[in-house]
């Protein structure tokens, strides 16, 4: 027999309001709350989450998507370095700092499903990284961890999944080369002396088999002497190779060709996917295009994230414009769209986005055209991102670190992107009671709309729905009087009031005296006003379990004594399906078996 009960309850209006994020906080940007203003939560004290500063916000910012960042930087506490998902209100949705420093969290499709993707490894191997590429499913379970082919670790700069089920990744292999670049006093280099370069390699990997299906080495097509980045003392040792090219993004198009961004060449190279030959170069010393915009279409420098625009009529680039403070041609780093005519070989600046505070980022950064046409720009080295309308109007302008620490390496993000995402964690919701409030959250769950609290005066069966509240940010605080209620748990409901998950049952700290028998006041009238919620009685089932204790009826306890442990599970089943056993007694049994 199975019964559904209906509960008449209005939404709690007294949910405690959260103070974050900040809006136009001068103190935030002066560093008054630290270089990385942060907070924790009552039910998940181990999480250290950002408290963003919105300098500007707008309902026109794409709100069907989540902001995805990987926090890094030397002022971020180790336990806060994490890939993270934030909602359009700036509230945390998911983080898991056990991953530590990661790069370029995003959502990519593989084999028909969406995955959270990022790179993780050692990011400090001479300006590049050695690690692996992670793919988490909707339950935040690691489904794939892929290499740069044949098991070898890959570089951090790119991990792009193609519609063909392959991955584009970068590598920086050390390679011996004659030190033609090593110039002394303006004279020729040492053409006969051997030194080391860090080559830049494009690889396309078949994800299913880990096989390399395309490879391209920059050193076969570029001379180190073409680099815009002086070698300095680099190149004498294998672990200090001259990083002359510095690949940082790869885009493969429908023609099967590759578009590669090389930071130290100040150019994008379009590579033939069949034979690896260079089709054209945009920008840099070997630029193939006539600039129709008085130089502003081809004079980008130290750029990142070069991609075809969605129409394939040109490219989008984050033009850093400088390298840690070198002179720049522009007042701030630019996100640019450059139209290309591949027949006439002309390039024209279509639009350029510069942050209102003229942020100049000497490293990292990205540009993403969102599905609604807005343009999201991440400032990489600097802890900020800005969402622009297609016409360049600033809609949302957000800081995740104090401006006073910009241009240091205090708080960095590499790339910031927005994507739709559905997260369904398999962990239960977190719950805690503190100072007259129940605090509930569920790291990674994107579909929770409401929290319903069930509580009992004594222990055991008579759990009643006592409160419900709209989910409010990452953690929702709901007032509960623990003079009345001794045990409480939370049920997460989605927008259609379907049960998504149930927290464990916790004690509120009241004194347990006699167990009161409570009326069966959960039986409710047939006619329901519109706002009411249906709660399946299955929700109540696990109420017998509480931490390391198990609560029994007296008759069940007798059964247990007779039958032992096996009998206990049979007894439980009986209890679940019988409405006869109303009168509950409880016995507390500590760790009767194993775990
Ligand atoms: C984290 O926040 C606390 C205040 O809540 C602040 O004292 C601390 O400086 C912050 N940490 C960093 C790295 O900014
Ligand atoms: C989401 O954005 C649309 C316009 O893009 C706007 O009409 C709507 O009000 C926004 N919703 C919220 C909750 O901000
Ligand atoms: C966090 O990630 C680790 C792997 O690094 C995983 O074992 C763990 O289950 C994750 N935690 C949550 C709450 O998802
Ligand atoms: C792709 O998904 C199908 C089922 O949806 C599965 O049978 C197949 O193994 C998957 N392929 C890979 C390479 O994971
Ligand atoms: C790229 O260089 C590596 C050595 O660093 C070499 O093993 C590989 O064959 C080269 N690939 C191509 C396509 O030339
Ligand atoms: C790419 O290379 C193939 C094979 O060499 C050639 O047939 C094709 O024309 C090239 N495409 C372009 C755009 O250069
Ligand atoms: C073209 O750019 C130069 C600087 O590079 C500038 O002095 C000149 O005014 C520009 N001309 C036009 C028409 O914008
Ligand atoms: C909690 O409930 C008790 C008993 O009903 C009542 O005396 C007390 O005033 C309540 N406390 C609050 C803060 O509402």
XYZ file of C-alpha atoms and ligand atoms in Angstrom:
707
model
C 0.000 0.000 0.000
C 1.344 3.343 -0.918
C -0.129 6.687 -0.113
C 0.599 10.173 -1.231
C -0.002 12.974 1.150
C -0.620 16.570 0.310
C 0.622 19.445 2.293
C -0.760 22.890 2.574
C 2.043 25.314 3.066
C 2.889 28.769 1.898
C 6.456 29.530 0.943
C 8.502 30.786 3.832
C 9.079 34.461 3.379
C 11.659 34.721 6.123
C 14.490 33.053 4.214
C 17.627 34.791 5.361
C 18.965 37.022 2.619
C 22.540 36.644 1.495
C 24.856 39.684 1.406
C 26.731 38.589 -1.675
C 27.650 39.363 -4.398
C 28.868 42.913 -3.993
C 27.631 45.687 -6.257
C 30.050 48.408 -7.289
C 32.016 47.866 -4.120
C 34.974 50.218 -3.953
C 36.290 48.376 -0.898
C 36.281 45.112 -2.815
C 38.487 46.595 -5.501
C 40.738 48.310 -2.991
C 41.533 44.886 -1.572
C 39.771 45.502 1.777
C 38.343 41.974 1.693
C 41.612 40.457 0.567
C 42.944 39.838 -2.937
C 40.353 37.079 -3.360
C 37.183 38.090 -1.489
C 35.633 34.819 -0.471
C 33.146 33.106 1.756
C 32.160 29.750 3.112
C 28.823 28.072 3.893
C 27.346 26.613 7.062
C 26.478 23.175 5.673
C 29.627 22.899 3.517
C 32.333 24.653 5.546
C 35.091 23.119 3.423
C 34.106 25.134 0.337
C 35.742 28.508 -0.229
C 33.690 30.328 -2.838
C 34.099 33.698 -4.529
C 31.998 36.740 -3.617
C 31.947 38.567 -6.925
C 31.811 42.303 -7.397
C 29.331 43.344 -10.087
C 30.410 46.728 -11.417
C 27.569 46.482 -13.857
C 24.777 43.947 -14.300
C 21.823 43.558 -16.604
C 18.971 41.128 -17.169
C 20.138 41.093 -20.790
C 23.217 39.127 -19.791
C 22.687 35.639 -21.100
C 20.842 34.021 -18.231
C 20.223 30.569 -19.673
C 23.873 29.761 -19.164
C 26.381 29.355 -16.344
C 29.705 31.096 -15.990
C 32.586 28.623 -15.889
C 35.975 29.519 -14.508
C 39.072 27.780 -13.211
C 40.566 29.863 -10.469
C 44.322 30.076 -10.240
C 46.822 32.595 -8.952
C 49.265 32.799 -6.071
C 46.845 34.497 -3.662
C 44.128 31.893 -4.035
C 44.130 29.504 -1.072
C 44.934 25.945 -2.150
C 41.530 24.797 -0.983
C 39.854 27.355 -3.255
C 41.718 26.590 -6.482
C 39.036 24.770 -8.322
C 37.068 24.545 -11.486
C 33.788 26.275 -10.675
C 30.340 26.972 -12.052
C 28.551 30.204 -11.131
C 25.020 31.276 -11.948
C 23.959 34.574 -13.517
C 23.493 36.064 -10.037
C 27.117 35.293 -9.253
C 26.246 32.481 -6.860
C 28.242 29.292 -6.673
C 26.656 26.266 -8.356
C 29.503 23.780 -8.215
C 33.104 23.529 -7.203
C 35.443 20.716 -6.225
C 38.787 21.955 -4.980
C 40.188 18.433 -4.874
C 41.096 19.059 -8.523
C 43.296 21.988 -7.544
C 44.631 24.173 -10.319
C 42.854 23.469 -13.590
C 42.432 25.252 -16.909
C 39.545 26.253 -19.149
C 36.433 24.705 -17.636
C 33.792 24.366 -20.317
C 30.998 22.181 -21.607
C 31.691 20.148 -24.728
C 29.727 17.508 -26.558
C 31.160 14.071 -27.116
C 29.337 11.051 -28.486
C 25.965 12.748 -28.056
C 26.370 13.878 -24.426
C 27.555 17.045 -22.737
C 30.634 16.869 -20.531
C 32.356 19.312 -18.240
C 35.875 19.504 -19.606
C 39.154 20.900 -18.280
C 42.876 20.321 -18.136
C 44.682 19.375 -14.950
C 48.349 18.732 -14.315
C 51.589 20.542 -13.617
C 51.176 24.019 -15.156
C 54.725 25.201 -14.458
C 56.895 23.416 -17.000
C 58.599 26.368 -18.705
C 55.516 28.398 -19.659
C 53.453 25.375 -20.542
C 52.043 22.364 -18.765
C 52.088 18.610 -18.538
C 48.855 16.940 -17.637
C 45.677 15.287 -18.829
C 42.283 16.290 -20.115
C 39.244 15.537 -17.942
C 35.639 14.949 -18.914
C 32.978 14.806 -16.170
C 29.411 13.715 -16.804
C 26.185 15.217 -15.449
C 26.761 13.457 -12.141
C 30.253 15.006 -11.881
C 31.767 11.574 -12.357
C 34.998 11.366 -14.300
C 34.043 9.560 -17.502
C 37.149 10.146 -19.578
C 40.649 11.229 -18.772
C 42.487 11.527 -22.012
C 46.091 12.025 -22.967
C 47.783 13.908 -25.763
C 47.879 10.597 -27.638
C 49.419 7.229 -26.832
C 49.232 7.984 -23.109
C 51.630 10.907 -23.022
C 50.718 14.028 -21.018
C 49.565 17.111 -22.897
C 49.874 20.863 -22.506
C 47.298 23.062 -20.755
C 46.567 25.610 -23.483
C 43.936 23.801 -25.513
C 41.471 20.942 -25.231
C 38.809 21.163 -27.875
C 36.464 18.328 -28.810
C 35.384 18.185 -32.451
C 32.052 16.888 -33.802
C 33.988 13.872 -35.121
C 34.787 12.686 -31.578
C 38.395 13.813 -31.673
C 40.248 16.185 -29.385
C 42.556 19.028 -30.388
C 45.402 19.452 -27.924
C 48.708 21.273 -27.696
C 52.211 20.029 -26.853
C 55.504 21.809 -26.191
C 58.141 19.139 -26.817
C 61.784 20.089 -26.194
C 63.762 19.746 -29.383
C 67.370 20.312 -30.358
C 67.978 23.067 -32.891
C 70.837 25.223 -34.020
C 70.887 28.460 -32.045
C 70.347 30.722 -35.019
C 68.344 33.015 -32.765
C 71.106 33.656 -30.274
C 72.371 37.030 -31.435
C 75.181 38.915 -29.756
C 75.806 42.589 -30.371
C 73.524 42.572 -33.395
C 75.698 40.001 -35.188
C 74.493 36.733 -36.612
C 73.592 34.013 -34.172
C 75.378 30.762 -33.595
C 74.143 28.824 -36.624
C 76.394 25.886 -35.811
C 75.866 25.667 -32.085
C 73.144 23.325 -30.832
C 70.607 24.530 -28.359
C 67.040 23.747 -27.362
C 63.650 25.023 -28.383
C 60.226 24.268 -27.017
C 58.427 23.383 -30.196
C 54.665 24.009 -30.523
C 52.726 20.971 -31.663
C 49.117 20.577 -32.788
C 47.669 17.148 -32.211
C 44.298 15.699 -33.042
C 43.541 12.634 -30.937
C 40.845 10.043 -31.446
C 39.256 10.048 -27.979
C 37.983 6.469 -28.190
C 41.353 4.935 -29.147
C 43.891 7.522 -27.861
C 45.532 7.430 -31.324
C 47.112 10.495 -32.900
C 45.369 11.231 -36.195
C 47.021 14.561 -37.064
C 50.231 16.220 -35.979
C 51.862 19.511 -36.917
C 55.093 20.959 -35.540
C 55.610 24.720 -35.716
C 59.378 24.240 -36.126
C 58.812 22.638 -39.541
C 57.119 25.815 -40.775
C 58.607 28.695 -38.770
C 62.149 29.747 -37.915
C 62.811 30.690 -34.304
C 64.239 33.941 -35.685
C 60.736 34.907 -36.834
C 59.568 35.108 -33.223
C 58.452 38.437 -31.751
C 59.557 37.240 -28.341
C 63.267 37.665 -27.679
C 64.989 34.478 -26.515
C 66.832 36.142 -23.673
C 68.983 33.508 -22.055
C 66.645 30.671 -23.002
C 67.736 27.810 -25.213
C 70.900 26.546 -23.587
C 69.303 23.688 -21.678
C 66.676 21.108 -22.482
C 64.419 22.161 -19.599
C 64.785 25.831 -20.583
C 64.080 25.679 -24.301
C 63.354 28.775 -26.315
C 59.559 28.970 -26.543
C 59.612 30.833 -29.848
C 56.052 30.151 -31.075
C 53.823 29.621 -28.019
C 50.726 27.932 -29.355
C 47.622 28.720 -27.263
C 44.540 27.748 -29.252
C 43.450 25.433 -32.067
C 40.200 25.596 -33.985
C 39.285 23.015 -36.627
C 36.705 24.072 -39.219
C 34.225 22.285 -41.467
C 36.822 22.261 -44.253
C 39.055 20.101 -42.089
C 41.733 22.781 -41.672
C 43.231 24.077 -38.433
C 43.424 27.653 -37.181
C 46.285 28.033 -34.706
C 47.064 31.019 -32.480
C 50.761 31.662 -31.759
C 51.249 34.252 -29.058
C 54.897 34.932 -29.830
C 54.347 35.210 -33.587
C 51.501 37.746 -33.117
C 49.625 35.744 -35.689
C 47.056 33.122 -36.553
C 48.187 30.356 -38.903
C 45.643 28.540 -41.045
C 46.903 25.010 -41.666
C 45.882 22.573 -44.380
C 44.329 19.556 -42.637
C 45.480 17.207 -45.395
C 49.161 18.012 -45.780
C 49.952 20.411 -42.929
C 51.049 23.203 -45.242
C 50.335 26.802 -44.298
C 47.368 28.207 -46.240
C 47.660 31.739 -44.836
C 48.851 33.721 -41.847
C 46.917 36.591 -40.279
C 49.131 39.070 -38.437
C 52.794 38.941 -37.488
C 55.849 39.159 -39.726
C 54.483 36.892 -42.450
C 50.961 38.341 -42.602
C 49.155 37.277 -45.813
C 46.362 39.870 -45.686
C 45.895 43.454 -46.773
C 44.579 45.384 -43.786
C 41.528 47.447 -44.780
C 41.330 49.002 -41.309
C 44.476 51.074 -41.155
C 46.420 48.337 -39.411
C 43.900 47.582 -36.647
C 42.845 44.243 -38.186
C 46.340 42.718 -38.341
C 48.330 44.456 -35.595
C 47.230 42.297 -32.688
C 49.950 41.112 -30.326
C 50.480 38.278 -27.787
C 46.904 37.222 -28.574
C 44.850 34.270 -27.272
C 41.828 32.235 -28.280
C 41.758 32.678 -32.065
C 38.582 31.093 -33.506
C 36.505 31.255 -36.606
C 33.391 33.350 -35.998
C 30.124 31.355 -36.040
C 29.404 32.436 -39.657
C 32.939 31.429 -40.798
C 33.401 34.849 -42.387
C 36.248 35.894 -40.133
C 37.931 35.304 -36.792
C 37.473 36.286 -33.158
C 40.597 36.944 -31.119
C 41.451 38.123 -27.628
C 44.187 40.615 -28.440
C 46.208 41.023 -25.227
C 48.161 43.764 -26.994
C 51.060 43.434 -24.595
C 53.257 41.019 -22.724
C 53.279 41.866 -19.012
C 53.545 45.604 -19.447
C 55.305 45.930 -22.805
C 54.050 48.960 -24.789
C 50.727 48.393 -26.518
C 49.211 49.979 -29.593
C 45.836 50.065 -27.851
C 44.454 51.583 -24.664
C 43.326 48.206 -23.384
C 43.281 44.553 -24.355
C 40.810 44.131 -27.208
C 38.419 41.381 -28.102
C 38.162 41.733 -31.861
C 36.186 40.303 -34.724
C 38.128 40.481 -37.987
C 36.377 39.780 -41.283
C 38.460 37.913 -43.843
C 38.106 37.723 -47.594
C 40.117 34.649 -48.515
C 39.985 35.412 -52.249
C 41.010 39.055 -52.194
C 43.123 38.324 -49.114
C 41.845 41.303 -47.148
C 41.226 41.697 -43.435
C 38.871 44.198 -41.891
C 38.148 45.015 -38.270
C 34.408 44.475 -37.747
C 34.192 45.214 -34.034
C 36.402 45.693 -31.048
C 35.513 45.406 -27.355
C 37.601 47.213 -24.753
C 36.670 47.041 -21.082
C 35.384 50.356 -19.570
C 38.357 50.307 -17.194
C 40.709 49.643 -20.120
C 41.994 46.447 -18.599
C 45.289 45.413 -20.164
C 46.133 41.782 -19.623
C 49.659 40.674 -20.378
C 48.686 37.025 -20.521
C 45.740 34.640 -20.955
C 42.219 35.790 -21.779
C 39.473 34.769 -24.190
C 36.496 35.850 -26.263
C 33.256 33.875 -26.631
C 30.252 34.717 -28.786
C 27.246 33.512 -26.771
C 24.169 31.867 -28.309
C 22.134 35.074 -27.858
C 24.766 37.134 -29.709
C 26.325 38.702 -26.610
C 30.104 38.610 -26.398
C 31.817 37.393 -23.238
C 35.413 38.433 -22.666
C 37.614 36.922 -19.958
C 40.644 38.973 -18.931
C 42.881 36.031 -18.003
C 45.729 37.529 -16.006
C 43.273 39.955 -14.435
C 40.425 38.676 -12.310
C 37.582 40.070 -14.395
C 35.145 39.301 -17.154
C 32.779 41.471 -19.138
C 29.696 40.610 -21.139
C 28.961 42.946 -24.024
C 25.892 43.276 -26.228
C 26.632 42.565 -29.894
C 26.907 46.321 -30.529
C 29.598 46.718 -27.870
C 27.467 48.027 -25.007
C 28.682 46.755 -21.658
C 25.967 44.661 -19.991
C 27.725 42.905 -17.126
C 31.135 43.740 -15.722
C 32.367 41.417 -13.010
C 35.437 41.164 -10.785
C 36.384 37.922 -9.041
C 39.490 39.443 -7.435
C 40.408 42.895 -6.183
C 41.417 45.405 -8.837
C 44.245 46.530 -6.563
C 45.918 43.222 -7.395
C 45.431 43.400 -11.149
C 48.567 42.834 -13.200
C 50.060 40.733 -10.466
C 49.448 37.009 -10.619
C 47.207 37.105 -7.519
C 43.969 35.845 -9.095
C 43.809 34.552 -12.667
C 41.282 32.648 -14.720
C 42.914 31.763 -18.080
C 39.513 31.601 -19.834
C 35.961 32.438 -18.769
C 33.097 30.897 -20.716
C 29.347 30.523 -20.398
C 27.465 27.353 -21.234
C 24.165 25.701 -20.449
C 24.601 22.805 -18.021
C 22.508 20.292 -16.110
C 24.140 18.897 -12.966
C 22.703 15.950 -11.070
C 25.074 15.044 -8.261
C 24.716 11.615 -6.684
C 25.816 12.894 -3.296
C 22.913 13.822 -0.986
C 22.123 17.490 -0.293
C 24.079 19.008 2.606
C 22.236 20.155 5.704
C 23.152 21.787 8.997
C 21.323 23.448 11.858
C 22.731 26.610 13.377
C 21.304 29.514 15.360
C 17.653 28.838 14.667
C 18.125 28.077 10.992
C 18.385 25.037 8.822
C 21.005 25.533 6.080
C 20.681 23.456 2.937
C 22.713 23.240 -0.230
C 23.541 20.736 -2.926
C 26.866 21.198 -4.638
C 26.388 20.919 -8.394
C 22.603 20.440 -8.513
C 21.166 22.796 -11.135
C 17.511 21.806 -11.057
C 16.538 22.514 -7.439
C 13.786 25.113 -7.173
C 12.464 24.504 -3.689
C 13.545 23.050 -0.399
C 10.987 21.286 1.781
C 11.837 20.651 5.420
C 10.444 17.682 7.258
C 10.788 17.518 10.993
C 9.654 15.522 13.970
C 9.213 16.317 17.596
C 10.522 13.042 18.782
C 12.463 10.512 16.845
C 11.163 8.330 14.133
C 8.097 8.168 12.094
C 6.087 11.278 12.580
C 7.984 13.504 10.235
C 5.882 16.419 9.164
C 6.482 18.946 6.470
C 7.111 22.121 8.433
C 8.552 24.582 5.944
C 9.266 25.080 2.330
C 11.350 27.757 0.704
C 12.535 28.770 -2.726
C 16.140 27.846 -3.297
C 18.120 30.993 -2.679
C 21.649 30.916 -4.029
C 24.075 28.125 -3.232
C 22.891 27.743 0.361
C 19.377 28.445 1.566
C 18.826 29.378 5.225
C 15.366 28.576 6.599
C 14.272 29.539 10.121
C 13.278 26.580 12.312
C 12.358 26.640 16.006
C 14.278 23.828 17.622
C 12.148 24.002 20.732
C 9.503 22.450 18.568
C 11.483 20.308 16.204
C 14.172 17.838 17.205
C 14.969 16.159 13.899
C 14.934 17.654 10.476
C 15.801 16.781 6.919
C 15.462 18.562 3.608
C 13.900 17.430 0.357
C 14.965 19.070 -2.900
C 12.182 19.655 -5.433
C 12.468 20.760 -9.033
C 10.253 23.307 -10.811
C 7.530 20.668 -11.238
C 7.774 19.716 -7.544
C 9.395 16.408 -8.344
C 11.672 15.074 -5.667
C 15.329 15.289 -6.675
C 17.046 14.242 -3.484
C 16.829 14.011 0.284
C 19.397 15.079 2.828
C 20.268 13.006 5.830
C 18.214 13.473 8.998
C 19.943 15.736 11.486
C 19.341 16.681 15.088
C 18.601 20.279 15.916
C 19.973 19.958 19.423
C 16.700 19.869 21.343
C 16.355 17.711 24.421
C 14.710 14.422 23.657
C 12.318 13.452 26.387
C 9.255 11.360 25.944
C 8.262 10.595 22.435
C 5.009 12.311 21.766
C 2.466 10.642 19.669
C 1.468 13.014 16.960
C -1.786 13.196 15.119
C -1.750 12.034 11.533
C -2.204 15.553 10.347
C -0.510 14.871 7.086
C -3.786 13.723 5.610
C -5.044 16.683 3.687
C -8.152 17.717 1.824
C -8.811 16.549 -1.707
C -9.244 20.030 -3.086
C -5.935 21.714 -3.461
C -5.240 25.377 -4.036
C -2.871 26.031 -6.913
C 0.287 26.570 -4.904
C 0.264 23.248 -3.148
C 2.890 20.661 -3.486
C 2.562 16.966 -3.694
C 5.081 15.063 -1.729
C 5.515 11.399 -2.227
C 5.485 9.438 0.984
C 8.602 7.584 -0.193
C 10.357 10.676 0.985
C 9.601 9.549 4.509
C 10.981 6.065 4.143
C 14.565 6.639 5.029
C 13.636 8.507 8.165
C 14.503 5.428 10.166
C 18.107 5.926 9.304
C 19.990 8.619 11.061
C 23.759 8.859 10.920
C 25.063 5.743 12.628
C 21.794 4.974 14.340
C 18.740 3.137 13.287
C 15.326 3.685 14.748
C 12.950 0.791 15.272
C 9.462 0.006 16.375
C 9.330 -2.213 19.427
C 7.909 -5.130 17.496
C 10.665 -4.757 14.972
C 13.262 -4.726 17.700
C 11.833 -8.083 18.891
C 12.012 -9.396 15.355
C 15.566 -8.191 15.118
C 16.520 -9.998 18.298
C 15.062 -13.177 16.928
C 16.356 -13.001 13.393
C 19.546 -10.997 13.717
C 20.734 -8.665 10.991
C 18.988 -10.329 8.075
C 15.805 -10.101 10.046
C 16.386 -6.403 10.445
C 16.233 -5.731 6.752
C 13.141 -7.878 6.367
C 11.603 -5.994 9.257
C 12.370 -2.692 7.634
C 10.642 -3.722 4.502
C 7.606 -4.799 6.440
C 7.492 -1.473 8.158
C 7.724 0.482 4.932
C 4.773 -1.230 3.418
C 2.510 -1.432 6.373
C 0.333 1.366 7.642
C -0.683 -0.695 10.689
C 2.423 -0.060 12.695
C 1.552 3.430 13.780
C 2.814 3.469 17.283
C 6.531 3.956 17.189
C 9.069 3.337 19.860
C 12.646 3.893 19.223
C 15.819 2.144 20.112
C 19.162 3.598 19.309
C 21.697 1.071 18.102
C 25.238 2.196 17.499
C 27.178 0.605 14.692
C 25.725 -2.824 14.843
C 27.633 -3.926 11.804
C 30.563 -2.872 9.681
C 30.499 0.497 8.097
C 39.004 35.366 2.247
O 38.016 36.112 2.935
C 38.421 36.574 4.219
C 37.259 37.305 4.849
O 36.093 36.594 4.705
C 39.606 37.523 4.103
O 40.056 37.872 5.392
C 40.719 36.829 3.336
O 41.753 37.760 3.108
C 40.200 36.291 2.007
N 41.266 35.568 1.347
C 41.911 36.063 0.295
C 42.992 35.197 -0.280
O 41.651 37.125 -0.206
C 16.690 36.614 -19.028
O 17.009 37.378 -20.184
C 15.880 37.800 -20.915
C 16.381 38.616 -22.094
O 17.537 38.073 -22.635
C 14.984 38.665 -20.031
O 13.818 38.998 -20.741
C 14.624 37.901 -18.761
O 13.914 38.759 -17.909
C 15.869 37.431 -18.061
N 15.482 36.631 -16.904
C 16.000 36.844 -15.703
C 15.535 35.935 -14.639
O 16.799 37.724 -15.493
C 35.583 15.774 -6.124
O 36.496 15.246 -7.036
C 37.112 14.046 -6.599
C 38.143 13.689 -7.653
O 39.166 14.664 -7.674
C 36.073 12.976 -6.430
O 36.675 11.785 -5.954
C 35.033 13.450 -5.429
O 33.983 12.519 -5.354
C 34.461 14.782 -5.871
N 33.578 15.293 -4.836
C 32.341 15.663 -5.088
C 31.576 16.182 -3.925
O 31.861 15.598 -6.207
C 29.026 6.310 -27.472
O 27.768 6.110 -26.862
C 27.203 4.819 -27.097
C 25.859 4.767 -26.428
O 25.258 5.993 -26.334
C 28.110 3.749 -26.532
O 27.582 2.492 -26.854
C 29.507 3.897 -27.120
O 30.379 2.996 -26.473
C 30.036 5.309 -26.911
N 31.306 5.448 -27.578
C 32.406 5.818 -26.931
C 33.636 5.905 -27.766
O 32.431 6.063 -25.737
C 56.948 16.526 -34.713
O 58.110 16.490 -33.918
C 58.296 15.294 -33.217
C 59.535 15.442 -32.361
O 59.373 16.504 -31.474
C 58.420 14.137 -34.182
O 58.527 12.923 -33.461
C 57.210 14.080 -35.065
O 57.355 13.092 -36.039
C 56.992 15.415 -35.749
N 55.736 15.378 -36.472
C 55.637 15.714 -37.737
C 54.281 15.654 -38.337
O 56.591 16.071 -38.384
C 45.398 21.070 -48.956
O 46.297 20.073 -49.364
C 45.771 19.182 -50.338
C 46.777 18.067 -50.564
O 48.054 18.612 -50.767
C 45.462 19.972 -51.606
O 44.873 19.116 -52.558
C 44.500 21.102 -51.273
O 44.290 21.925 -52.389
C 45.040 21.964 -50.150
N 44.050 22.948 -49.761
C 44.296 24.248 -49.662
C 43.165 25.123 -49.272
O 45.403 24.699 -49.857
C 45.939 55.196 -39.167
O 46.770 54.768 -38.095
C 47.781 55.720 -37.752
C 48.599 55.111 -36.638
O 48.935 53.801 -36.922
C 47.168 57.015 -37.317
O 48.185 57.951 -37.048
C 46.233 57.528 -38.387
O 45.546 58.649 -37.897
C 45.222 56.462 -38.788
N 44.416 56.926 -39.868
C 43.109 56.859 -39.862
C 42.395 57.342 -41.068
O 42.478 56.422 -38.912
C 9.736 28.334 19.763
O 8.635 27.562 20.213
C 8.421 27.668 21.616
C 7.346 26.643 22.005
O 6.281 26.670 21.103
C 8.026 29.091 21.925
O 7.816 29.232 23.315
C 9.127 30.031 21.475
O 8.765 31.366 21.637
C 9.468 29.791 20.012
N 10.668 30.535 19.695
C 10.735 31.332 18.641
C 12.043 32.033 18.423
O 9.795 31.498 17.868
